[in-house]
Short mmCIF file of C-alpha atoms in Angstrom, two decimals:
data_model
loop_
_atom_site.label_atom_id
_atom_site.label_comp_id
_atom_site.label_asym_id
_atom_site.label_seq_id
_atom_site.Cartn_x
_atom_site.Cartn_y
_atom_site.Cartn_z
CA MET W 9 0.38 -72.77 -78.01
CA ASN W 10 -1.32 -69.38 -77.88
CA MET W 11 -3.25 -69.44 -74.61
CA ASP W 12 -2.49 -67.07 -71.76
CA ARG W 13 -0.94 -68.80 -68.78
CA SER W 14 -2.18 -68.64 -65.22
CA THR W 15 -1.49 -70.18 -61.84
CA LEU W 16 -3.70 -71.71 -59.18
CA LYS W 17 -4.15 -68.70 -56.91
CA GLY W 18 -6.74 -67.76 -54.33
CA SER W 19 -8.92 -66.22 -57.03
CA SER W 20 -9.36 -69.70 -58.52
CA LEU W 21 -10.77 -71.03 -55.25
CA THR W 22 -14.53 -70.69 -54.89
CA TYR W 23 -14.69 -70.77 -51.09
CA PRO W 24 -11.92 -70.83 -48.48
CA LEU W 25 -11.84 -73.72 -46.01
CA TYR W 26 -10.70 -73.51 -42.41
CA SER W 27 -9.61 -75.77 -39.59
CA ALA W 28 -11.84 -76.07 -36.54
CA SER W 29 -9.18 -74.39 -34.39
CA GLU W 30 -9.01 -71.39 -36.77
CA VAL W 31 -12.75 -70.88 -36.49
CA GLN W 32 -12.75 -71.34 -32.73
CA LYS W 33 -9.81 -68.98 -32.26
CA HIS W 34 -11.10 -66.11 -34.41
CA GLU W 35 -14.91 -66.24 -34.42
CA GLY W 36 -15.12 -64.31 -31.15
CA GLU W 37 -12.83 -61.58 -32.43
CA ALA W 38 -14.81 -61.38 -35.67
CA ALA W 39 -18.07 -61.16 -33.72
CA ILE W 40 -16.79 -58.38 -31.49
CA SER W 41 -15.61 -56.42 -34.53
CA VAL W 42 -19.22 -56.21 -35.75
CA GLY W 43 -20.72 -55.60 -32.33
CA LEU W 44 -21.78 -59.16 -31.41
CA SER W 45 -21.00 -61.45 -28.48
CA LEU W 46 -20.51 -65.23 -28.55
CA TRP W 47 -23.97 -65.49 -26.97
CA ASP W 48 -25.36 -63.56 -29.92
CA LEU W 49 -23.62 -65.98 -32.26
CA MET W 50 -25.20 -68.95 -30.47
CA GLN W 51 -28.64 -67.38 -30.91
CA ARG W 52 -27.95 -66.81 -34.60
CA ALA W 53 -26.64 -70.37 -35.05
CA GLY W 54 -29.64 -71.93 -33.35
CA ASN W 55 -32.00 -69.78 -35.39
CA ALA W 56 -30.23 -70.62 -38.66
CA ALA W 57 -30.40 -74.32 -37.81
CA TYR W 58 -34.09 -74.06 -36.96
CA LEU W 59 -34.87 -72.29 -40.23
CA ALA W 60 -32.91 -74.95 -42.12
CA LEU W 61 -34.94 -77.65 -40.41
CA ARG W 62 -38.28 -75.99 -41.19
CA SER W 63 -37.26 -75.39 -44.80
CA ARG W 64 -36.06 -78.96 -45.33
CA TRP W 65 -38.87 -80.71 -43.41
CA PRO W 66 -41.83 -78.29 -43.30
CA LEU W 67 -44.31 -81.00 -42.25
CA ALA W 68 -42.27 -82.31 -39.32
CA THR W 69 -44.02 -81.87 -35.98
CA ASN W 70 -42.04 -84.15 -33.66
CA ILE W 71 -38.44 -82.99 -33.24
CA LEU W 72 -35.86 -84.99 -31.28
CA VAL W 73 -32.92 -82.78 -30.32
CA LEU W 74 -29.80 -84.54 -29.04
CA CYS W 75 -27.45 -82.12 -27.26
CA GLY W 76 -23.97 -82.43 -25.89
CA ARG W 77 -22.53 -80.32 -23.09
CA GLY W 78 -20.63 -77.77 -25.20
CA ASN W 79 -21.55 -74.89 -27.47
CA ASN W 80 -22.77 -77.29 -30.15
CA GLY W 81 -25.32 -78.48 -27.61
CA GLY W 82 -26.09 -74.83 -26.84
CA ASP W 83 -27.09 -74.35 -30.49
CA GLY W 84 -29.41 -77.33 -30.07
CA PHE W 85 -31.05 -75.80 -27.00
CA VAL W 86 -31.69 -72.59 -28.94
CA LEU W 87 -33.25 -74.59 -31.78
CA GLY W 88 -35.39 -76.49 -29.28
CA ARG W 89 -36.65 -73.26 -27.71
CA LEU W 90 -37.59 -71.85 -31.12
CA ALA W 91 -39.43 -75.07 -32.01
CA LEU W 92 -41.39 -74.83 -28.76
CA SER W 93 -42.37 -71.26 -29.58
CA GLU W 94 -44.05 -72.54 -32.74
CA GLU W 95 -45.82 -75.27 -30.76
CA LEU W 96 -43.90 -78.20 -32.21
CA GLN W 97 -43.41 -81.32 -30.13
CA VAL W 98 -39.83 -81.17 -28.86
CA THR W 99 -38.05 -83.99 -27.09
CA LEU W 100 -34.65 -82.80 -25.95
CA CYS W 101 -32.14 -85.35 -24.73
CA GLN W 102 -28.80 -84.28 -23.31
CA VAL W 103 -26.30 -87.02 -24.00
CA GLY W 104 -23.47 -87.51 -21.54
CA HIS W 105 -23.00 -85.54 -18.33
CA SER W 106 -25.66 -82.86 -18.45
CA GLU W 107 -24.46 -81.22 -15.25
CA GLN W 108 -21.20 -80.22 -16.99
CA SER W 109 -22.82 -77.69 -19.35
CA ALA W 110 -21.24 -74.31 -18.76
CA GLY W 111 -21.05 -70.79 -20.10
CA ASP W 112 -23.34 -69.90 -22.97
CA ALA W 113 -24.41 -73.54 -23.39
CA ALA W 114 -25.71 -73.61 -19.81
CA LYS W 115 -27.43 -70.28 -20.41
CA ALA W 116 -29.12 -71.64 -23.54
CA LYS W 117 -30.23 -74.71 -21.62
CA ALA W 118 -31.78 -72.55 -18.93
CA ALA W 119 -33.62 -70.48 -21.53
CA PHE W 120 -35.00 -73.65 -23.12
CA MET W 121 -36.30 -74.89 -19.76
CA ALA W 122 -37.72 -71.47 -18.90
CA ALA W 123 -39.72 -71.65 -22.15
CA GLY W 124 -41.36 -74.84 -20.89
CA GLY W 125 -38.94 -77.36 -22.31
CA GLU W 126 -37.86 -80.50 -20.49
CA VAL W 127 -34.51 -82.26 -20.66
CA THR W 128 -34.50 -86.04 -20.59
CA GLY W 129 -31.87 -88.75 -20.63
CA TRP W 130 -31.04 -90.89 -23.63
CA GLN W 131 -33.43 -93.71 -24.49
CA PRO W 132 -33.39 -95.53 -27.85
CA GLU W 133 -37.20 -95.57 -27.80
CA LEU W 134 -37.20 -91.81 -28.39
CA LEU W 135 -36.19 -92.34 -32.00
CA ALA W 136 -39.44 -94.06 -32.97
CA LYS W 137 -41.52 -90.94 -32.28
CA ALA W 138 -39.31 -88.48 -34.17
CA ASP W 139 -40.00 -86.95 -37.57
CA VAL W 140 -36.54 -85.33 -37.56
CA ILE W 141 -33.48 -85.78 -35.36
CA VAL W 142 -31.23 -82.81 -34.63
CA ASP W 143 -27.61 -83.82 -33.97
CA ALA W 144 -26.09 -81.22 -31.63
CA MET W 145 -23.99 -83.65 -29.61
CA LEU W 146 -20.34 -83.29 -30.51
CA GLY W 147 -18.98 -80.13 -32.08
CA THR W 148 -15.96 -79.44 -34.22
CA GLY W 149 -13.50 -79.83 -31.36
CA ALA W 150 -14.24 -83.51 -30.78
CA LYS W 151 -11.48 -85.89 -31.90
CA GLY W 152 -10.50 -89.50 -31.42
CA PRO W 153 -12.60 -92.59 -30.71
CA LEU W 154 -16.11 -92.07 -29.44
CA ARG W 155 -16.67 -92.64 -25.77
CA SER W 156 -19.80 -94.07 -24.23
CA PRO W 157 -22.69 -93.31 -24.59
CA PHE W 158 -22.09 -91.45 -27.86
CA ASP W 159 -21.08 -94.60 -29.73
CA GLU W 160 -24.32 -96.32 -28.80
CA VAL W 161 -26.45 -93.24 -29.56
CA ILE W 162 -24.92 -92.72 -33.00
CA ALA W 163 -25.30 -96.39 -33.92
CA CYS W 164 -28.98 -96.18 -32.97
CA ILE W 165 -29.49 -92.96 -34.98
CA ASN W 166 -27.96 -94.50 -38.07
CA ASN W 167 -30.23 -97.53 -37.83
CA ALA W 168 -33.42 -95.58 -37.14
CA GLY W 169 -34.28 -94.50 -40.69
CA VAL W 170 -35.18 -91.01 -39.47
CA PRO W 171 -33.82 -87.90 -41.26
CA VAL W 172 -31.07 -86.06 -39.39
CA LEU W 173 -29.99 -82.43 -39.34
CA ALA W 174 -26.42 -82.12 -38.05
CA ILE W 175 -25.37 -78.82 -36.52
CA ASP W 176 -21.94 -77.66 -37.72
CA ILE W 177 -20.62 -81.22 -38.25
CA PRO W 178 -21.98 -84.76 -37.94
CA SER W 179 -21.04 -86.08 -34.52
CA GLY W 180 -18.17 -88.56 -34.68
CA MET W 181 -16.50 -87.06 -37.75
CA ASN W 182 -13.20 -85.19 -37.50
CA ALA W 183 -13.83 -81.57 -38.50
CA ASP W 184 -10.31 -81.13 -39.91
CA THR W 185 -9.87 -84.35 -41.89
CA GLY W 186 -13.27 -85.94 -42.50
CA TRP W 187 -11.99 -89.14 -40.88
CA VAL W 188 -14.38 -91.32 -38.90
CA GLU W 189 -12.64 -93.27 -36.16
CA SER W 190 -15.52 -95.61 -35.36
CA TYR W 191 -19.04 -94.25 -35.77
CA ALA W 192 -20.33 -90.96 -37.12
CA VAL W 193 -23.83 -89.70 -37.73
CA HIS W 194 -25.11 -90.20 -41.27
CA ALA W 195 -26.78 -86.83 -41.61
CA THR W 196 -29.42 -86.03 -44.20
CA ALA W 197 -28.31 -82.41 -44.05
CA THR W 198 -25.60 -80.47 -42.23
CA ILE W 199 -25.55 -76.75 -41.52
CA CYS W 200 -22.09 -75.28 -41.02
CA PHE W 201 -21.34 -71.91 -39.40
CA VAL W 202 -18.83 -69.02 -39.73
CA GLY W 203 -16.20 -70.86 -41.80
CA ARG W 204 -16.45 -73.99 -43.91
CA LYS W 205 -14.59 -76.75 -42.07
CA LEU W 206 -11.93 -78.74 -43.91
CA GLY W 207 -13.31 -82.13 -42.94
CA LEU W 208 -16.71 -81.53 -44.53
CA PHE W 209 -15.33 -81.85 -48.06
CA THR W 210 -13.13 -84.92 -48.37
CA GLY W 211 -12.78 -88.56 -47.36
CA SER W 212 -15.60 -90.05 -45.32
CA ALA W 213 -17.49 -86.75 -45.33
CA ALA W 214 -19.26 -87.74 -48.54
CA ASP W 215 -21.04 -90.52 -46.64
CA HIS W 216 -21.95 -88.46 -43.57
CA VAL W 217 -22.58 -84.78 -44.36
CA GLY W 218 -25.57 -85.07 -46.67
CA GLU W 219 -26.85 -81.81 -48.13
CA LEU W 220 -24.51 -79.09 -46.89
CA GLN W 221 -25.74 -75.61 -46.01
CA PHE W 222 -23.57 -72.74 -44.84
CA ASN W 223 -24.38 -69.65 -42.78
CA ASP W 224 -21.68 -67.17 -41.78
CA LEU W 225 -23.92 -65.76 -39.00
CA GLY W 226 -23.26 -62.25 -40.26
CA ILE W 227 -19.54 -62.27 -39.46
CA GLY W 228 -18.15 -63.94 -42.57
CA ALA W 229 -16.39 -60.91 -44.02
CA ALA W 230 -14.87 -60.00 -40.67
CA PHE W 231 -13.72 -63.57 -40.11
CA ASP W 232 -12.19 -63.92 -43.57
CA GLY W 233 -10.27 -60.72 -42.92
CA LEU W 234 -8.67 -62.26 -39.83
CA VAL W 235 -7.69 -65.65 -41.26
CA GLU W 236 -5.91 -66.25 -44.55
CA SER W 237 -6.63 -69.72 -45.88
CA CYS W 238 -4.53 -71.49 -48.50
CA VAL W 239 -7.15 -74.24 -48.88
CA GLY W 240 -10.37 -73.84 -50.80
CA LEU W 241 -13.05 -75.37 -52.96
CA VAL W 242 -12.50 -75.19 -56.68
CA ARG W 243 -15.06 -75.41 -59.47
CA ARG W 244 -14.84 -75.66 -63.23
CA GLN W 245 -16.57 -72.37 -64.04
CA THR W 246 -13.82 -70.27 -62.44
CA PHE W 247 -11.40 -71.52 -65.10
CA ASN W 248 -13.61 -70.76 -68.11
CA PRO W 249 -11.50 -67.73 -69.12
CA LEU W 250 -8.57 -70.10 -69.64
CA ILE W 251 -10.47 -72.11 -72.23
CA ALA W 252 -11.92 -69.27 -74.24
CA PRO W 253 -13.14 -69.78 -77.84
CA ARG W 254 -10.33 -70.47 -80.29
CA SER W 255 -9.00 -68.09 -82.88
CA LYS W 256 -10.51 -68.56 -86.32
CA VAL W 257 -7.02 -68.74 -87.82
CA SER W 258 -5.59 -71.31 -85.39
CA HIS W 259 -4.34 -74.75 -86.41
CA LYS W 260 -3.53 -78.05 -84.72
CA GLY W 261 -0.01 -76.93 -83.89
CA ASP W 262 -1.42 -74.22 -81.64
CA TYR W 263 -2.96 -76.71 -79.24
CA GLY W 264 -0.06 -78.86 -78.30
CA ARG W 265 1.41 -82.31 -78.81
CA VAL W 266 0.92 -85.09 -76.30
CA SER W 267 2.80 -88.36 -76.14
CA LEU W 268 1.40 -91.14 -73.98
CA VAL W 269 3.55 -94.02 -72.78
CA GLY W 270 1.96 -97.25 -71.60
CA GLY W 271 -0.08 -100.23 -72.66
CA ASP W 272 2.14 -103.17 -71.82
CA GLN W 273 1.06 -106.55 -73.15
CA SER W 274 -2.69 -107.06 -72.57
CA TYR W 275 -3.14 -103.48 -71.23
CA ALA W 276 -3.74 -101.48 -74.41
CA GLY W 277 -7.18 -100.31 -73.28
CA ALA W 278 -5.89 -97.98 -70.57
CA LEU W 279 -3.67 -96.12 -73.02
CA VAL W 280 -6.48 -95.83 -75.57
CA LEU W 281 -8.73 -94.29 -72.92
CA ALA W 282 -6.12 -91.72 -71.91
CA ALA W 283 -5.38 -90.84 -75.54
CA ARG W 284 -9.06 -90.47 -76.41
CA ALA W 285 -9.61 -88.24 -73.40
CA ALA W 286 -6.69 -86.03 -74.46
CA LEU W 287 -8.24 -85.68 -77.92
CA ARG W 288 -11.67 -84.82 -76.54
CA ALA W 289 -10.12 -82.29 -74.14
CA GLY W 290 -8.65 -80.43 -77.11
CA ALA W 291 -5.01 -81.42 -77.63
CA GLY W 292 -3.88 -80.80 -81.20
CA LEU W 293 -1.83 -83.94 -81.83
CA ILE W 294 -1.64 -87.24 -79.94
CA ALA W 295 0.97 -89.98 -80.16
CA THR W 296 1.18 -93.23 -78.21
CA ILE W 297 4.19 -95.37 -77.37
CA THR W 298 3.00 -98.88 -76.61
CA HIS W 299 3.90 -102.56 -76.56
CA PRO W 300 4.35 -104.38 -79.88
CA GLY W 301 1.11 -105.77 -81.22
CA HIS W 302 -1.14 -102.97 -80.01
CA GLN W 303 -1.00 -100.62 -82.98
CA ALA W 304 -3.87 -102.18 -84.92
CA VAL W 305 -6.12 -102.23 -81.86
CA MET W 306 -5.39 -98.60 -81.00
CA LEU W 307 -5.91 -97.27 -84.50
CA ALA W 308 -9.14 -99.21 -84.83
CA GLN W 309 -10.39 -97.51 -81.67
CA GLN W 310 -9.12 -94.01 -82.57
CA PRO W 311 -7.65 -93.50 -86.07
CA GLU W 312 -6.54 -89.95 -85.21
CA LEU W 313 -3.72 -91.35 -83.07
CA MET W 314 -0.11 -91.75 -84.14
CA CYS W 315 0.95 -95.09 -82.70
CA LEU W 316 4.53 -96.25 -82.15
CA GLU W 317 5.14 -99.85 -81.10
CA SER W 318 8.22 -100.16 -78.94
CA ALA W 319 10.08 -103.23 -77.69
CA GLU W 320 12.61 -101.15 -75.82
CA SER W 321 13.71 -97.56 -75.10
CA ASP W 322 15.33 -96.94 -78.48
CA GLU W 323 15.97 -93.93 -80.69
CA LEU W 324 12.44 -93.93 -82.14
CA VAL W 325 10.98 -93.72 -78.65
CA GLU W 326 13.33 -90.89 -77.73
CA ASN W 327 12.35 -88.97 -80.85
CA ARG W 328 8.66 -89.35 -80.13
CA LEU W 329 9.19 -88.24 -76.53
CA ASN W 330 11.23 -85.22 -77.65
CA TRP W 331 8.45 -84.30 -80.10
CA ALA W 332 5.87 -83.83 -77.36
CA ASP W 333 4.99 -80.73 -75.35
CA VAL W 334 3.79 -82.95 -72.49
CA VAL W 335 4.19 -86.66 -71.79
CA VAL W 336 1.80 -89.01 -70.00
CA VAL W 337 3.27 -92.16 -68.50
CA GLY W 338 1.47 -94.89 -66.63
CA PRO W 339 -1.83 -95.99 -68.21
CA GLY W 340 -1.50 -99.75 -68.67
CA LEU W 341 2.27 -99.46 -68.18
CA GLY W 342 2.54 -102.57 -66.01
CA ARG W 343 5.28 -103.33 -63.53
CA ARG W 344 7.47 -105.57 -65.67
CA SER W 345 10.76 -104.71 -67.33
CA TRP W 346 9.08 -103.15 -70.39
CA GLY W 347 7.22 -100.66 -68.22
CA LEU W 348 10.25 -99.84 -66.08
CA GLN W 349 12.42 -99.21 -69.15
CA HIS W 350 9.88 -96.83 -70.63
CA LEU W 351 9.33 -95.03 -67.35
CA GLN W 352 13.08 -94.48 -67.02
CA ALA W 353 13.22 -93.12 -70.56
CA THR W 354 10.31 -90.79 -69.83
CA LEU W 355 11.90 -89.49 -66.64
CA GLN W 356 14.83 -88.22 -68.71
CA GLN W 357 12.53 -85.81 -70.54
CA PRO W 358 12.61 -82.12 -69.56
CA GLN W 359 9.03 -81.27 -70.52
CA PRO W 360 6.02 -81.56 -68.17
CA LEU W 361 4.94 -85.09 -67.27
CA VAL W 362 1.65 -86.56 -66.09
CA VAL W 363 2.36 -89.67 -64.01
CA ASP W 364 -0.39 -92.15 -63.25
CA ALA W 365 -1.21 -95.76 -62.39
CA ASP W 366 1.69 -98.24 -62.56
CA ALA W 367 4.20 -95.47 -63.22
CA LEU W 368 3.45 -94.39 -59.64
CA ASN W 369 3.90 -97.92 -58.34
CA LEU W 370 7.22 -98.23 -60.16
CA LEU W 371 8.32 -94.89 -58.73
CA ALA W 372 7.43 -96.07 -55.23
CA ALA W 373 9.73 -99.06 -55.66
CA MET W 374 12.73 -96.95 -56.68
CA PRO W 375 15.42 -96.57 -54.02
CA ASP W 376 15.73 -92.87 -54.85
CA ILE W 377 12.43 -91.41 -56.01
CA PRO W 378 13.11 -88.39 -58.21
CA TYR W 379 11.91 -84.90 -57.31
CA ARG W 380 10.85 -82.47 -60.03
CA SER W 381 8.80 -79.32 -60.25
CA ASN W 382 7.09 -79.87 -63.60
CA TRP W 383 5.12 -83.06 -63.20
CA VAL W 384 1.58 -83.91 -62.12
CA LEU W 385 1.18 -87.06 -60.03
CA THR W 386 -2.30 -88.58 -59.78
CA PRO W 387 -2.35 -91.27 -57.07
CA HIS W 388 -5.38 -92.93 -55.55
CA PRO W 389 -5.00 -93.66 -51.80
CA GLY W 390 -3.34 -97.03 -52.40
CA GLU W 391 -0.70 -95.55 -54.69
CA ALA W 392 -0.25 -92.63 -52.30
CA ALA W 393 0.40 -95.05 -49.45
CA ARG W 394 3.06 -96.87 -51.45
CA LEU W 395 4.77 -93.60 -52.36
CA LEU W 396 4.76 -92.50 -48.70
CA GLY W 397 5.73 -95.90 -47.30
CA CYS W 398 2.62 -96.17 -45.11
CA ASP W 399 -0.71 -97.96 -45.25
CA ILE W 400 -3.92 -96.77 -46.88
CA GLU W 401 -5.63 -96.05 -43.57
CA GLU W 402 -2.91 -93.57 -42.65
CA VAL W 403 -3.53 -91.72 -45.91
CA GLU W 404 -7.28 -91.66 -45.39
CA GLN W 405 -7.01 -90.56 -41.75
CA ASP W 406 -5.69 -87.21 -42.94
CA ARG W 407 -5.85 -86.74 -46.68
CA TYR W 408 -4.73 -83.12 -46.36
CA ALA W 409 -1.53 -84.18 -44.57
CA ALA W 410 -0.97 -86.96 -47.10
CA VAL W 411 -1.18 -84.73 -50.18
CA ARG W 412 1.14 -82.20 -48.55
CA ALA W 413 3.64 -84.93 -47.68
CA LEU W 414 3.56 -86.27 -51.22
CA GLN W 415 4.16 -82.85 -52.74
CA LYS W 416 6.99 -82.13 -50.34
CA LYS W 417 8.62 -85.45 -51.18
CA LEU W 418 8.07 -85.46 -54.95
CA GLY W 419 7.47 -81.85 -56.03
CA GLY W 420 5.20 -80.66 -58.81
CA VAL W 421 1.45 -80.95 -58.40
CA VAL W 422 -0.14 -83.88 -56.58
CA VAL W 423 -3.73 -84.94 -57.25
CA LEU W 424 -4.91 -87.22 -54.45
CA LYS W 425 -7.98 -88.87 -55.93
CA GLY W 426 -11.08 -89.98 -54.08
CA PRO W 427 -14.22 -88.37 -52.67
CA GLY W 428 -13.19 -84.74 -52.31
CA THR W 429 -10.14 -84.91 -54.60
CA LEU W 430 -7.23 -82.78 -53.38
CA ILE W 431 -4.91 -80.85 -55.72
CA TYR W 432 -1.78 -79.37 -54.15
CA ASP W 433 1.02 -77.43 -55.83
CA GLY W 434 3.05 -76.57 -52.73
CA GLN W 435 1.21 -73.29 -52.12
CA GLN W 436 -2.51 -73.59 -52.76
CA LEU W 437 -4.51 -76.68 -51.88
CA ALA W 438 -7.71 -77.04 -53.92
CA VAL W 439 -10.56 -79.36 -53.00
CA ALA W 440 -12.88 -80.58 -55.76
CA THR W 441 -16.15 -82.08 -54.54
CA VAL W 442 -17.14 -83.43 -57.95
CA GLY W 443 -18.08 -86.79 -59.37
CA ASN W 444 -20.13 -89.65 -57.98
CA PRO W 445 -19.97 -93.38 -57.17
CA GLY W 446 -20.57 -94.18 -60.83
CA MET W 447 -16.87 -93.42 -61.28
CA ALA W 448 -15.97 -96.57 -59.33
CA SER W 449 -15.11 -98.52 -62.47
CA GLY W 450 -11.98 -99.26 -64.44
CA GLY W 451 -10.42 -96.63 -66.68
CA MET W 452 -11.63 -93.48 -64.93
CA GLY W 453 -8.10 -92.54 -63.87
CA ASP W 454 -6.86 -92.97 -67.43
CA ILE W 455 -9.47 -90.48 -68.59
CA LEU W 456 -8.33 -87.96 -65.97
CA CYS W 457 -4.66 -88.06 -66.89
CA GLY W 458 -5.51 -87.59 -70.56
CA ILE W 459 -7.51 -84.46 -69.75
CA ILE W 460 -4.68 -83.05 -67.61
CA ALA W 461 -2.15 -83.58 -70.38
CA ALA W 462 -4.37 -81.97 -73.01
CA LEU W 463 -4.87 -78.86 -70.90
CA ILE W 464 -1.14 -78.53 -70.25
CA ALA W 465 -0.51 -78.96 -73.99
CA GLN W 466 -2.92 -76.07 -74.64
CA GLY W 467 -0.96 -73.71 -72.44
CA LEU W 468 -2.32 -74.01 -68.91
CA THR W 469 0.11 -74.28 -66.04
CA ILE W 470 0.34 -77.69 -64.46
CA SER W 471 -1.52 -76.37 -61.39
CA ASP W 472 -4.45 -74.98 -63.33
CA ALA W 473 -4.52 -77.95 -65.68
CA ALA W 474 -4.70 -80.42 -62.80
CA ALA W 475 -7.45 -78.53 -60.96
CA LEU W 476 -9.54 -77.86 -64.05
CA ALA W 477 -9.15 -81.42 -65.30
CA VAL W 478 -10.40 -82.84 -62.01
CA CYS W 479 -13.47 -80.59 -62.26
CA ILE W 480 -14.13 -81.49 -65.90
CA HIS W 481 -13.68 -85.18 -65.09
CA GLY W 482 -16.14 -85.07 -62.20
CA ASP W 483 -18.68 -82.91 -63.99
CA ALA W 484 -18.54 -85.20 -67.03
CA ALA W 485 -19.29 -88.13 -64.72
CA GLU W 486 -22.32 -86.29 -63.37
CA MET W 487 -23.57 -85.78 -66.91
CA ALA W 488 -22.82 -89.40 -67.86
CA THR W 489 -24.79 -90.85 -64.94
CA ILE W 490 -28.09 -89.16 -65.69
CA MET W 491 -29.59 -92.63 -66.27
CA GLY W 492 -28.03 -94.01 -63.10
CA GLU W 493 -24.62 -94.44 -61.52
CA ARG W 494 -24.31 -98.21 -61.63
CA GLY W 495 -22.96 -99.45 -64.94
CA THR W 496 -21.19 -96.23 -65.94
CA CYS W 497 -18.11 -96.81 -68.10
CA ALA W 498 -15.11 -94.55 -68.55
CA THR W 499 -15.91 -94.10 -72.25
CA ASP W 500 -19.30 -92.66 -71.27
CA LEU W 501 -17.48 -89.51 -70.14
CA LEU W 502 -15.87 -88.74 -73.49
CA PRO W 503 -18.68 -86.82 -75.24
CA HIS W 504 -19.30 -84.77 -72.11
CA ILE W 505 -15.62 -83.83 -71.83
CA ARG W 506 -15.91 -82.30 -75.29
CA THR W 507 -18.92 -80.28 -74.14
CA LEU W 508 -17.22 -79.04 -70.99
CA VAL W 509 -14.05 -77.80 -72.69
CA ASN W 510 -16.24 -75.58 -74.87
CA PRO W 511 -18.00 -73.40 -72.27
#
């Protein structure tokens, strides 16, 4: 293996992500450092939101602005005033207790009214007249279940069929986790300010944020200098130097050997998918260890494989495991005695492991789950919940906390799959907003673990391999669904994986 090694460091992260409290705590200090006040920031935020609205919906003439009592509502008042200045029809409704507006928000409200604007109470009938709705109700500090009347208002917005611009975050969504307790606005577009909020990129966010725009309001560099984030977006292109063109004198031995363990009776397909993905991602040699009776099927699907049929964890299995640079265990493994025996044999191996599917479920059932630094675990939320001894909703309520808890408990690198996949190695937490609903079909996870193993076999660290593989996997799905998401199969990704590992 002749590739330079690297680790998942800040330079691999495209954009840092921040908690709502980090932004709230430091945005004022950052503004002051460049000669701005919080009032100036509110003017800039309202202006940026207004420009986003005009760019996205240039023909809209009737704007319904829904404001809360805080600074998020203040941004809405600024937007409303700017819309009035261009002679648009503005209906501004302050939701909740309007008399409680204070500070800069109250000042922005007064400026809106001084410009000829009127503030009305909430009425569902207002929605029918709107070309665009501006959601400036609940900012990034809002948490927990929605109180009245916000629950009713949001339900009405979501049923109105009118496009929505959300300011900073869709109301009802947790800015730190992406979790939606009851209702949240389904925005057509969201404009986020100063720092990208954690919750905009994982979990339920995919259903609520819409097209995301970002504006640092001119204080981004100052803010980034005050807050060091260990969480960030990751994209495939940042890893291209790690998969540079191959030497003209290289051979198959330079690109690693992968053994894959799985395919219990009736589950050969999962192992074939993982093995084919490893081949297409560039591994030099691939061997499978599978249930008796599967060899002919596997070789018919992919004759490049070396296939060992195994009734038990015997010497031949041990030799094939020892032969490998990296071992995958889990695709089609099953939860019966055959799968458990082969998982236990695999866990004795010192080389890096990629653990997926039923191998994770078998691990979760062990009284003493092992901890190791050189494996990649790839759970979906259900498998994550079993490993943590909780329910799926607890995982989804805070995916960031869940992936950290898994890594602390199990070690290595944890890939928590789902919308906004999270990759955590104990230091850096990468978020990959790749893929699409076409991936909601059987075998997609098998493809991912094969890619991870192939990249490790070619010399990448387990951190880089996991992050890059997630990006390749998601980008391949985007390419595979050009004719539509519904009906996409895992095998549809294979030719695109080959393209993406040859940038």
